[in-house]
Coordinates of C-alpha atoms in Angstrom, one line a residue:
X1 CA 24.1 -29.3 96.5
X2 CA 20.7 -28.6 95.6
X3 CA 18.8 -30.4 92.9
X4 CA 18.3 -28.4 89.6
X5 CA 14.8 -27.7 88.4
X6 CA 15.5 -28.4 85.0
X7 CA 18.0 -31.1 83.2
X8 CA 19.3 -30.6 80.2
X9 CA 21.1 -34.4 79.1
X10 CA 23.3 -34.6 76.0
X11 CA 20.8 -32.7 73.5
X12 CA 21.1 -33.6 69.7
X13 CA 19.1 -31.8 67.0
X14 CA 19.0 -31.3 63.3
X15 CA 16.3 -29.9 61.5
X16 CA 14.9 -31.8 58.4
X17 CA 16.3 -30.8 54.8
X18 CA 15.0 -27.8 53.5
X19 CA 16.0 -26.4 49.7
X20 CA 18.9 -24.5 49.8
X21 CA 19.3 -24.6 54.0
X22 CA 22.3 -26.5 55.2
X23 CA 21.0 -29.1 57.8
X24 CA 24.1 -30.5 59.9
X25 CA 23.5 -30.8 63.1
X26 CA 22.0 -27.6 65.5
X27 CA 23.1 -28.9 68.6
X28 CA 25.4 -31.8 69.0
X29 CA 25.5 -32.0 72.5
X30 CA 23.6 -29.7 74.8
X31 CA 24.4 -30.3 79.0
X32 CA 22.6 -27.8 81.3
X33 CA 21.3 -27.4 84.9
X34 CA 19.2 -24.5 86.1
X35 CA 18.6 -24.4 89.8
X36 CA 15.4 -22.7 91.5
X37 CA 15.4 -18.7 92.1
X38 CA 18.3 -18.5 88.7
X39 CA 18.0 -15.5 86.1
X40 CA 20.3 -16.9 83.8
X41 CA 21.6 -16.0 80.4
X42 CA 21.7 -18.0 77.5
X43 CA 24.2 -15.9 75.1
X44 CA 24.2 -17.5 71.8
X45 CA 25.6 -15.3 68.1
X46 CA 22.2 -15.4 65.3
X47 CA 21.8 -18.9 64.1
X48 CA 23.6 -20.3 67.0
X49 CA 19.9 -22.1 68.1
X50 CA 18.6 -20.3 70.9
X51 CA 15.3 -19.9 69.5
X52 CA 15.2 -23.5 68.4
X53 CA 16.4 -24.7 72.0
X54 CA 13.8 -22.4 73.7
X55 CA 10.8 -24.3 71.4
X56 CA 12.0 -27.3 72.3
X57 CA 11.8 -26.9 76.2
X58 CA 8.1 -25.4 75.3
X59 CA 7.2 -28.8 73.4
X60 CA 6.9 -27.3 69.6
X61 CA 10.2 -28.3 68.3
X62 CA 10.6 -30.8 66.9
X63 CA 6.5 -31.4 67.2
X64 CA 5.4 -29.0 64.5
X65 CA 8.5 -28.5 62.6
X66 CA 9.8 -31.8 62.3
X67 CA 13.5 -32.9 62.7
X68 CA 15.6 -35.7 64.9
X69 CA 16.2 -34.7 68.3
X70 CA 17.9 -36.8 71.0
X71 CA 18.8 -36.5 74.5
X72 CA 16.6 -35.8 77.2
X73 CA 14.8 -32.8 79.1
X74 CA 14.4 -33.3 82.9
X75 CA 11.8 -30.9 84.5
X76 CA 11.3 -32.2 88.5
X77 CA 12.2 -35.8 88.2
X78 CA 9.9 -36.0 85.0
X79 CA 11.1 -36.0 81.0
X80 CA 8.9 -33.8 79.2
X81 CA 10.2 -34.3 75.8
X82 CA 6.7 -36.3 75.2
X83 CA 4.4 -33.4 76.7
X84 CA 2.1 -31.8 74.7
X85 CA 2.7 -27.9 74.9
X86 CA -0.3 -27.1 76.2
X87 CA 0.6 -29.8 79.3
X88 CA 3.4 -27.5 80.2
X89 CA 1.3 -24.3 80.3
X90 CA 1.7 -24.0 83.9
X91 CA 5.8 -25.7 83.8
X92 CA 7.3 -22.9 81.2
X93 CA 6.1 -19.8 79.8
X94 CA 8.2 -17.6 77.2
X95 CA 7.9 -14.3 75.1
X96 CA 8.5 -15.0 71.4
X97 CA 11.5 -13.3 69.7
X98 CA 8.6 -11.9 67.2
X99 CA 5.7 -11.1 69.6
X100 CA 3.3 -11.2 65.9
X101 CA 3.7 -14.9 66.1
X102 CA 2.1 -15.6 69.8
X103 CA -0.8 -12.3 69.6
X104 CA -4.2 -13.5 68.4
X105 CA -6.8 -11.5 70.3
X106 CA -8.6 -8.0 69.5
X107 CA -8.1 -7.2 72.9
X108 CA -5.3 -6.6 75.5
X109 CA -7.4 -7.9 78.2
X110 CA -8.5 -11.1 76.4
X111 CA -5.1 -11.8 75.2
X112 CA -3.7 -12.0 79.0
X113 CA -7.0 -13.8 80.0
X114 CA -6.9 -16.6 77.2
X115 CA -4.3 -18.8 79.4
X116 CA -6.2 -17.7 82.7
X117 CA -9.3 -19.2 81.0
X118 CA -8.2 -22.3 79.6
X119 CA -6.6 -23.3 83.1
X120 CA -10.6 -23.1 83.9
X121 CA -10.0 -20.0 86.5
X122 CA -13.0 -18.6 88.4
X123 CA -14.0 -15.5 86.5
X124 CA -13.4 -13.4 89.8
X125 CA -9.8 -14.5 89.9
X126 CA -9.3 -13.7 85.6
X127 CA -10.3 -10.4 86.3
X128 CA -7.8 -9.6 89.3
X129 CA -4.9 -11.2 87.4
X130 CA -5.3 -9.3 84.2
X131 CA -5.5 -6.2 86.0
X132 CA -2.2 -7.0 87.9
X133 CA -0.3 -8.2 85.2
X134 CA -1.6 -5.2 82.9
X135 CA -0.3 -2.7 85.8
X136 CA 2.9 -4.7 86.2
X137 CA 4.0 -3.8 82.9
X138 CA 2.6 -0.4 82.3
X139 CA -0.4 -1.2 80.3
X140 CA -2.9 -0.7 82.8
X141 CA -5.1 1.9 80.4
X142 CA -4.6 -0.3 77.5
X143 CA -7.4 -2.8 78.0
X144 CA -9.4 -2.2 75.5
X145 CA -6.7 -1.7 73.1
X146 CA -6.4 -4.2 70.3
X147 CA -2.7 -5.7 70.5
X148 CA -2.5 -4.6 66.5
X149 CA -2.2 -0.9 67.2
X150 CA 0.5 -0.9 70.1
X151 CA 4.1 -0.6 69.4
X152 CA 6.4 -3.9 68.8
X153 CA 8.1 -2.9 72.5
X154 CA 4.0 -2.8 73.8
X155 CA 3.3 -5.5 72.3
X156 CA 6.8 -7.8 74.0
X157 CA 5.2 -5.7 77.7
X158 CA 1.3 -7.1 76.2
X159 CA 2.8 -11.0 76.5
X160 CA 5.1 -10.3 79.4
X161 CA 1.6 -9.7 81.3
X162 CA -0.1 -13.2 80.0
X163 CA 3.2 -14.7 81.6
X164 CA 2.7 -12.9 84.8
X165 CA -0.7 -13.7 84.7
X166 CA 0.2 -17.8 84.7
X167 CA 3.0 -17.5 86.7
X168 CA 5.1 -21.0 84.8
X169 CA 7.9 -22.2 86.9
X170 CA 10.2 -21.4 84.1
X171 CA 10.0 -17.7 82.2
X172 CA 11.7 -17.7 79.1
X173 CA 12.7 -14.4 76.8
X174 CA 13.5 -14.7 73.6
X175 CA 15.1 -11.3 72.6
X176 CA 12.5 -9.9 74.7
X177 CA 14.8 -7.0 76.5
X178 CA 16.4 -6.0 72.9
X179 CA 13.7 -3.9 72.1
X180 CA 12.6 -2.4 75.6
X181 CA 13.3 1.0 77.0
X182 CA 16.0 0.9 79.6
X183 CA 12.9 1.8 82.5
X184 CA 10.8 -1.6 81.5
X185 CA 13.7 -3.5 81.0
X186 CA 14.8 -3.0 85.0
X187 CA 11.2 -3.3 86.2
X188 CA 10.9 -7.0 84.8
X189 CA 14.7 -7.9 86.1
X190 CA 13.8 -6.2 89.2
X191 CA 10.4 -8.5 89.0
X192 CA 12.4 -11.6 88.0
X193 CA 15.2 -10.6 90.7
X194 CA 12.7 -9.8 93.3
X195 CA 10.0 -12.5 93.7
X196 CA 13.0 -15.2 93.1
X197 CA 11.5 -16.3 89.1
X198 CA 13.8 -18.9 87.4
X199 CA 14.0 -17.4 84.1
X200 CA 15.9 -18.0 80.7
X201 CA 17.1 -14.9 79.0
X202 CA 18.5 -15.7 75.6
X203 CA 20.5 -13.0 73.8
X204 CA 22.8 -12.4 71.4
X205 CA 24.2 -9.0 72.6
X206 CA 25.8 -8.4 76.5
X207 CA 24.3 -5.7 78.1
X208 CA 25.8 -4.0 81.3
X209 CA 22.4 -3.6 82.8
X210 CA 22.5 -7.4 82.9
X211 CA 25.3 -7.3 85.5
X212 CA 22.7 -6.7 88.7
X213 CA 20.8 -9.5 87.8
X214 CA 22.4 -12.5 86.2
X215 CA 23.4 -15.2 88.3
X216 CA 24.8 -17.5 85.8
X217 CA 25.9 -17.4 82.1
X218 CA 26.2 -20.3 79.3
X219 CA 27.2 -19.5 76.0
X220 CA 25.4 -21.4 73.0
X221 CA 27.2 -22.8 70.1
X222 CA 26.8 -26.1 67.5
X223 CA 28.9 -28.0 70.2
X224 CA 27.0 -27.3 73.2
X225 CA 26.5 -25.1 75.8
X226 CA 29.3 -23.6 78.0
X227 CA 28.7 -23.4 81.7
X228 CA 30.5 -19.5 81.6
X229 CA 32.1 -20.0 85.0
X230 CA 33.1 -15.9 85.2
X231 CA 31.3 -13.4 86.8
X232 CA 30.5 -10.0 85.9
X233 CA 32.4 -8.5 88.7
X234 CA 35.4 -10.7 87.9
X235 CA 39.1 -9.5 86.9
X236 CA 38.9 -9.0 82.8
X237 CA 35.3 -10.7 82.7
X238 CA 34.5 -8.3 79.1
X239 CA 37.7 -9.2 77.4
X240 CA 37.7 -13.1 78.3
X241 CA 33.7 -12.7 77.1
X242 CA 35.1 -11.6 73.8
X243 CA 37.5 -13.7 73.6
X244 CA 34.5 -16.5 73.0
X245 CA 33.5 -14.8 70.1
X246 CA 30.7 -11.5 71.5
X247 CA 31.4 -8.7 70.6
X248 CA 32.8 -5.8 73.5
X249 CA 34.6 -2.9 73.0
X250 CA 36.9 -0.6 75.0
X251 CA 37.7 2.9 74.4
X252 CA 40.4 3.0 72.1
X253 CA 38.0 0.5 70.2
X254 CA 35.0 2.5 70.3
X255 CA 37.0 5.1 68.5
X256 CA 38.4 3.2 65.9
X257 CA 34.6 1.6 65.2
X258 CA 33.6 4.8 65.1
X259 CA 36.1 6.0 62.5
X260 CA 35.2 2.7 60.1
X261 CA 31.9 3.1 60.0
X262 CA 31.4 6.9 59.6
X263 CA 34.7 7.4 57.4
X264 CA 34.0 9.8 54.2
X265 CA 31.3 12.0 56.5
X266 CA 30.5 15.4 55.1
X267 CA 29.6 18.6 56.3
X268 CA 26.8 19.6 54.8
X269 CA 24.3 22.9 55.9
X270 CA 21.6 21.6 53.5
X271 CA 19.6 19.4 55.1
X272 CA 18.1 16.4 52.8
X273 CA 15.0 15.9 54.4
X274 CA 13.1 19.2 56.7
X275 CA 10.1 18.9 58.8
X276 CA 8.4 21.5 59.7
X277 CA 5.0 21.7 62.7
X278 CA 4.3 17.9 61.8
X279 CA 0.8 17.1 63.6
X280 CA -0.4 13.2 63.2
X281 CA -2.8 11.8 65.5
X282 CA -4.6 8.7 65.6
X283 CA -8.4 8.5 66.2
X284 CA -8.8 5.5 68.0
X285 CA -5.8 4.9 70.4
X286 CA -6.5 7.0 73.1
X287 CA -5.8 10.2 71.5
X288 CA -1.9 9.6 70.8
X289 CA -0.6 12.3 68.7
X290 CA 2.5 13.3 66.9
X291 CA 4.1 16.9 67.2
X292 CA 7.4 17.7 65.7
X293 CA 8.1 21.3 65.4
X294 CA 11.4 21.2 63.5
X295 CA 13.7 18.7 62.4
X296 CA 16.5 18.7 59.5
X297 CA 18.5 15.4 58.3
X298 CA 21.4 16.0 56.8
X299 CA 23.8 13.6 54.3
X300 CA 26.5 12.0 55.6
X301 CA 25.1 11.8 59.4
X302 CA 23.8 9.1 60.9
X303 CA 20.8 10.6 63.6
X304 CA 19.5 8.1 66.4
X305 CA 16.2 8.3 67.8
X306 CA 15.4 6.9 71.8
X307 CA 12.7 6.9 73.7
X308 CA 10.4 4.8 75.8
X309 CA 7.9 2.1 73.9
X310 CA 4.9 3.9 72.4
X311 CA 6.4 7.5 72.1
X312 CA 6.5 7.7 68.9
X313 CA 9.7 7.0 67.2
X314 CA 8.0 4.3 64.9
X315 CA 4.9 6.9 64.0
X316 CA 7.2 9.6 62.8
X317 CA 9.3 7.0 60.5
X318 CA 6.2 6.2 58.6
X319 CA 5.3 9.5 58.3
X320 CA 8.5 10.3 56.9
X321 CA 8.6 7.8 54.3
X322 CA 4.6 8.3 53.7
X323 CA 3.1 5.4 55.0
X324 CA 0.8 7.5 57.2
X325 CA -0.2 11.1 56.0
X326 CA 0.1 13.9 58.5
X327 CA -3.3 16.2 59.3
X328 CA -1.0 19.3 59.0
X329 CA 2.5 20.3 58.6
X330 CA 4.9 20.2 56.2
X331 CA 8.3 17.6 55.0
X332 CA 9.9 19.2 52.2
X333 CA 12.9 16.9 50.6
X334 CA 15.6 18.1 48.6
X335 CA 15.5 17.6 44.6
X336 CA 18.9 18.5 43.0
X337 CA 19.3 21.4 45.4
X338 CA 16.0 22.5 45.7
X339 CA 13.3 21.8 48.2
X340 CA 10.1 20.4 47.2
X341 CA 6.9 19.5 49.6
X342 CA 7.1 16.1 49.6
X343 CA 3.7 14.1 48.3
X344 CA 2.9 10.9 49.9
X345 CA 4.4 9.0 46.2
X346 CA 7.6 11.2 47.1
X347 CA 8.2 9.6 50.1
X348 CA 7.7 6.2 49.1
X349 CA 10.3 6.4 46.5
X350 CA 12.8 8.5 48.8
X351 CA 12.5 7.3 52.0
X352 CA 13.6 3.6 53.1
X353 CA 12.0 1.9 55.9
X354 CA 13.3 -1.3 57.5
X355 CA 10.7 -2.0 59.4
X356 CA 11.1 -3.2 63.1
X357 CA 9.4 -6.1 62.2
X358 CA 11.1 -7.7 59.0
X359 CA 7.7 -10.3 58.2
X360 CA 6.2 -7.2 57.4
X361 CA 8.0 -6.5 54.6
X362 CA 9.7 -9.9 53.3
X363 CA 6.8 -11.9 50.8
X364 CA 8.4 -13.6 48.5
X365 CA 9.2 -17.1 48.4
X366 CA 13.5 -17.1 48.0
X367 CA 15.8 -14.6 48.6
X368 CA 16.8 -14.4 45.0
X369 CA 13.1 -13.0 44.5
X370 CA 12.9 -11.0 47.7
X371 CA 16.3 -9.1 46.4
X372 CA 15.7 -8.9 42.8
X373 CA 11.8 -7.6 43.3
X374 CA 12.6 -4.0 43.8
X375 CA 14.8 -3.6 40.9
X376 CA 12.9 -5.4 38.4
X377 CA 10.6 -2.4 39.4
X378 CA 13.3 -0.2 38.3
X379 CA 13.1 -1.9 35.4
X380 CA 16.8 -2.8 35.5
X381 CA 18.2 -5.5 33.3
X382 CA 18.3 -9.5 34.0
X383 CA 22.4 -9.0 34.0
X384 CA 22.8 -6.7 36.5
X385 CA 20.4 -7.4 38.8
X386 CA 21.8 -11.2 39.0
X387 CA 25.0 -9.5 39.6
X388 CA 23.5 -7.5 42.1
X389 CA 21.8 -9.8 43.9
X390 CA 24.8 -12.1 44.4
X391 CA 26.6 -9.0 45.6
X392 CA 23.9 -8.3 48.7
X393 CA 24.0 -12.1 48.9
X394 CA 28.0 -12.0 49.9
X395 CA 27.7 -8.6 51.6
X396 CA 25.0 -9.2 54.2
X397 CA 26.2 -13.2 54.7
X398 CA 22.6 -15.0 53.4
X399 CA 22.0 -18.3 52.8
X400 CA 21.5 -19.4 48.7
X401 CA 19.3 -17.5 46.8
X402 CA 17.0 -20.4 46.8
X403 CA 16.5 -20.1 50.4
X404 CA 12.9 -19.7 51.6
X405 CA 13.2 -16.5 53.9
X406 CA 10.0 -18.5 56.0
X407 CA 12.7 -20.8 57.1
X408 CA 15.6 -18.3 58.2
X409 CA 16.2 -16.9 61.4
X410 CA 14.7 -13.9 63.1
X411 CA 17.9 -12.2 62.6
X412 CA 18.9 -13.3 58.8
X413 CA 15.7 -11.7 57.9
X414 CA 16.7 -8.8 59.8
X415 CA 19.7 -8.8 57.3
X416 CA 17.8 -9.7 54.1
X417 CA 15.9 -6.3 55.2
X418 CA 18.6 -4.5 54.9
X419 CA 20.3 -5.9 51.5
X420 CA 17.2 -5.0 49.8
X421 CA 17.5 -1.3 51.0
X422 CA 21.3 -1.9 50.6
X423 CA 19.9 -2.3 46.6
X424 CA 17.4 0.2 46.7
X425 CA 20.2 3.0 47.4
X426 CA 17.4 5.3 48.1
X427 CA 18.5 9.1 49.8
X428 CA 17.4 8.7 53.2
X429 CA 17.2 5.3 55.1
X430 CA 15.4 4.5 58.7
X431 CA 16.5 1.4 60.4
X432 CA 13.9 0.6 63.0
X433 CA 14.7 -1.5 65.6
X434 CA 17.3 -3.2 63.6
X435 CA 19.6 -4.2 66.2
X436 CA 17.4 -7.0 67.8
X437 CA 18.2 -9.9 66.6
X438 CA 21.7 -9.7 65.5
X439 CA 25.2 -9.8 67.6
X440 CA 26.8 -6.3 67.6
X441 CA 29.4 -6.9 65.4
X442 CA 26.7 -7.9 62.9
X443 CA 25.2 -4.4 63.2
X444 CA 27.9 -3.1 62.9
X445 CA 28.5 -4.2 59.7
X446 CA 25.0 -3.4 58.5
X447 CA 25.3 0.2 59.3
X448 CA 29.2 0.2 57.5
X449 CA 27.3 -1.2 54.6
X450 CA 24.0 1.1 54.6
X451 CA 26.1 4.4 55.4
X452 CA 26.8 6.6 52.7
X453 CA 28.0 10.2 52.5
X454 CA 25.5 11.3 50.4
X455 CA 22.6 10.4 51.6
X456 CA 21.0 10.5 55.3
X457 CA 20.7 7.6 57.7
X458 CA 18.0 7.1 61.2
X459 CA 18.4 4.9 63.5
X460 CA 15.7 3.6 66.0
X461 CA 16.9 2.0 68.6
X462 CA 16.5 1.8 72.7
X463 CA 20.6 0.8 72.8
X464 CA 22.1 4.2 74.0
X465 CA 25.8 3.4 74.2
X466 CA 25.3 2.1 70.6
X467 CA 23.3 5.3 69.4
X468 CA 26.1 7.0 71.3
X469 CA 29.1 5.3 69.5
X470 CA 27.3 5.6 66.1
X471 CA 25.0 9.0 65.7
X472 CA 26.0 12.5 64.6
X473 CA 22.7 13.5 66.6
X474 CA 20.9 11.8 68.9
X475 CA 17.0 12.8 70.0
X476 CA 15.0 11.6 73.0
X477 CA 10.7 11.6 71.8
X478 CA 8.1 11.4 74.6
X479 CA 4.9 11.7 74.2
X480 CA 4.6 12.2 70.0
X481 CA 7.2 15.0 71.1
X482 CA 11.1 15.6 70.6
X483 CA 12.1 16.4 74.2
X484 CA 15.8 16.5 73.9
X485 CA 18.2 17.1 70.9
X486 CA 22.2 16.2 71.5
X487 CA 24.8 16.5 68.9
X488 CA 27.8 14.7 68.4
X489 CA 30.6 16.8 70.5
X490 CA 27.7 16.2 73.4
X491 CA 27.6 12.5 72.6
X492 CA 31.1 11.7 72.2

């Protein structure tokens, strides 16, 4: 039996108490062994601790955050739990679940050279290794291309490089396939699979892609981790993976999702929202444009948009709801039957945008504030919007009102983001991304709760069985362009 390359030994943690954050114990006993060569996936519902568990391999939890944590972390016959992070540069590497909170650099280049450089590489060397990791991930004529302008998917490829670039013994992804086309996410499990890279995929979703590539599973909970002992190719391996609380669906199920979440759909041949000969192009990266001849939402249909990272999906939601002006072109929405050329104020008002990112757009310091903020601009009164507010509270599961959203998960943001819009009520929602982060059945509920007959609803999102399952339409962009256009009898 071979030794494992990293021990995991009865692993305690709680975090320290924070107003109006519960603070029993994360983890209460943690046992793992991950063996040279492994790709294996940590599987673990929001909250659960993956993200927490991954920072404390890496040396910043409970370093910077605080908190008690016993047990012990064995990487080659040595405990690391007293390394400093930057000790275990060259031990474990890992992609952030929000890429925002690991970029730093103006550059893509000197992003995936930073690590080279302070490892004190000959110059020579730096240059050949950012070349190859940049080319590894498809970002080979984004060198010069500050790391603020590429998409969130670019940006997950943009630190995937600087890992490839170091090499660690141990690659770690937080989340980082949830928001990758289907194309990058085989090339780096083909990478991982190929040149024999122990690696840590935490997720909160199963994906059949994983299938090819996994060689073992443990699912994360508050009581530990469980050493999954099926395989993908084994009798019933979906149903007993549901049966441990993720998740999967069969046919008969996918229909009767289906039917709960897009019950009281309409019909409608007037379109809320058209776009017509849409041109947007921006000046300094690289010439990208945006071209959309035609395209109509409708109420009561729920329209998903795919494509690979960088073609434009997130680009044509802010033009829609007027964050970015188009040079020509025209989006006309529909004002008590009539349509109107929509200014850049019009769009603001009647087009949501959860944003892919949801630090973008959450400021204030509780969730009480973050929910009540948009109303009060409605000028509604104290009454209802406390009743409100406790409403969204219960509907989208988050913590106390005098929760500080700084100290919530990736994915209970992702849900505060939507029980603001969820208050808003405004005629035409887009959901960007706002899948990553959260279990499926979580989603799920999100769209039940955000769908409306009346009004019209986008989805973003490189999850095509899910687009499939949920969307009355369903188009493919490439290039700033719409290439393809299904509708639902082609879907379903």
């Amino acid at each position: 039996m071979p030794k494992p390359i990293l021990k995991i030994e009865s692993l305690k943690f709680r975090y320290p108490e924070y107003p109006g954050l519960r603070t029993e114990e994360l983890f209460r006993n943690i046992n793992m062994n991950i063996y040279e060569g492994e790709i294996v996936l940590i599987l673990g519902r929001p909250e659960s601790g993956k993200t927490t568990l991954s920072r404390i391999l890496l040396g910043l939890v409970p370093r910077f955050t605080g908190g008690e944590l016993k047990g012990d972390i064995i990487l080659n016959d040595r405990s690391i739990l007293s390394c400093k992070p930057f000790n275990l540069l060259e031990d474990i590497g890992i992609v952030f679940q929000n890429p925002e909170e690991q970029l730093f650099s103006t550059r893509c280049d000197t992003e995936v050279s930073f690590a080279l450089e302070s490892l004190g590489l000959p110059r020579t060397q730096i240059y050949q290794r950012v070349e190859e990791s940049l080319n590894q991930v498809g970002l080979s004529a984004y060198t010069t291309r500050s790391p603020d302008s590429l998409s969130g998917g670019e940006k997950r490829k943009l630190l995937l490089a600087c890992l490839i670039s170091v090499d660690p013994l141990i690659w770690m992804l937080d989340e980082t396939l949830e928001e990758l086309d289907t194309q990058s996410k085989v090339r780096i499990l083909n990478f991982f699979k190929n040149e024999k890279k122990t690696a840590l995929i935490f997720a909160a979703k199963w994906h059949n892609l994983y299938s090819k590539y996994i060689s073992r599973i443990y699912l994360l909970s508050g009581s530990g981790a469980e050493d999954f002992k099926e395989t993908p190719d084994s009798p019933g391996f979906l149903s007993k993976l549901s049966e441990k609380g993720f998740f999967l669906s069969d046919y008969r199920q996918d229909v009767e999702t289906r039917r709960k979440i897009t019950r009281g759909r309409v019909d409608s041949p007037i379109p809320i929202l058209h776009v017509k000969n849409l041109c947007f192009h921006y000046p300094d990266q690289g010439g990208f444009s945006i071209n959309i001849d035609e395209l109509n939402i409708y109420p009561g249909k729920i329209l998903s948009i795919i494509g690979e990272n960088g073609s434009g999906k997130s680009t044509l939601a802010k033009l829609l709801c007027g964050l970015l002006l188009p040079q020509s072109g025209e989006i006309k929405i529909n004002r008590e039957r009539k349509f109107v050329t929509a200014s850049q104020m019009d769009l603001n008002s009647y087009t949501g945008y959860m944003f892919q990112n949801p630090d973008y757009q959450i400021f204030l310091p509780n969730v009480r504030e973050e929910l009540a903020y948009g109303l009060k601009m409605q000028n509604q009164k104290y009454e209802a919007i406390n009743t409100k507010v406790i409403e969204a509270i219960s509907v989208f599961n988050l913590p106390a009102p005098d929760s500080p959203p700084t100290l919530m998960s990736y994915g209970a943001r992702k849900r505060l983001q939507a029980a603001v819009y969820y208050l808003l009520d405004r005629p035409l929602l887009i959901i960007d991304e706002g899948d990553s982060g959260l279990s499926a059945d979580e989603f799920e509920h999100m769209v039940e709760q955000l769908f409306s007959p009346e009004k019209g609803l986008i989805i973003i999102t490189h999850d095509i069985e899910m687009a499939r399952l949920y969307s009355d339409q369903l188009i493919c962009m490439k290039d700033g362009r719409i290439r393809e256009a299904l509708d639902r009898e082609t879907l379903w």
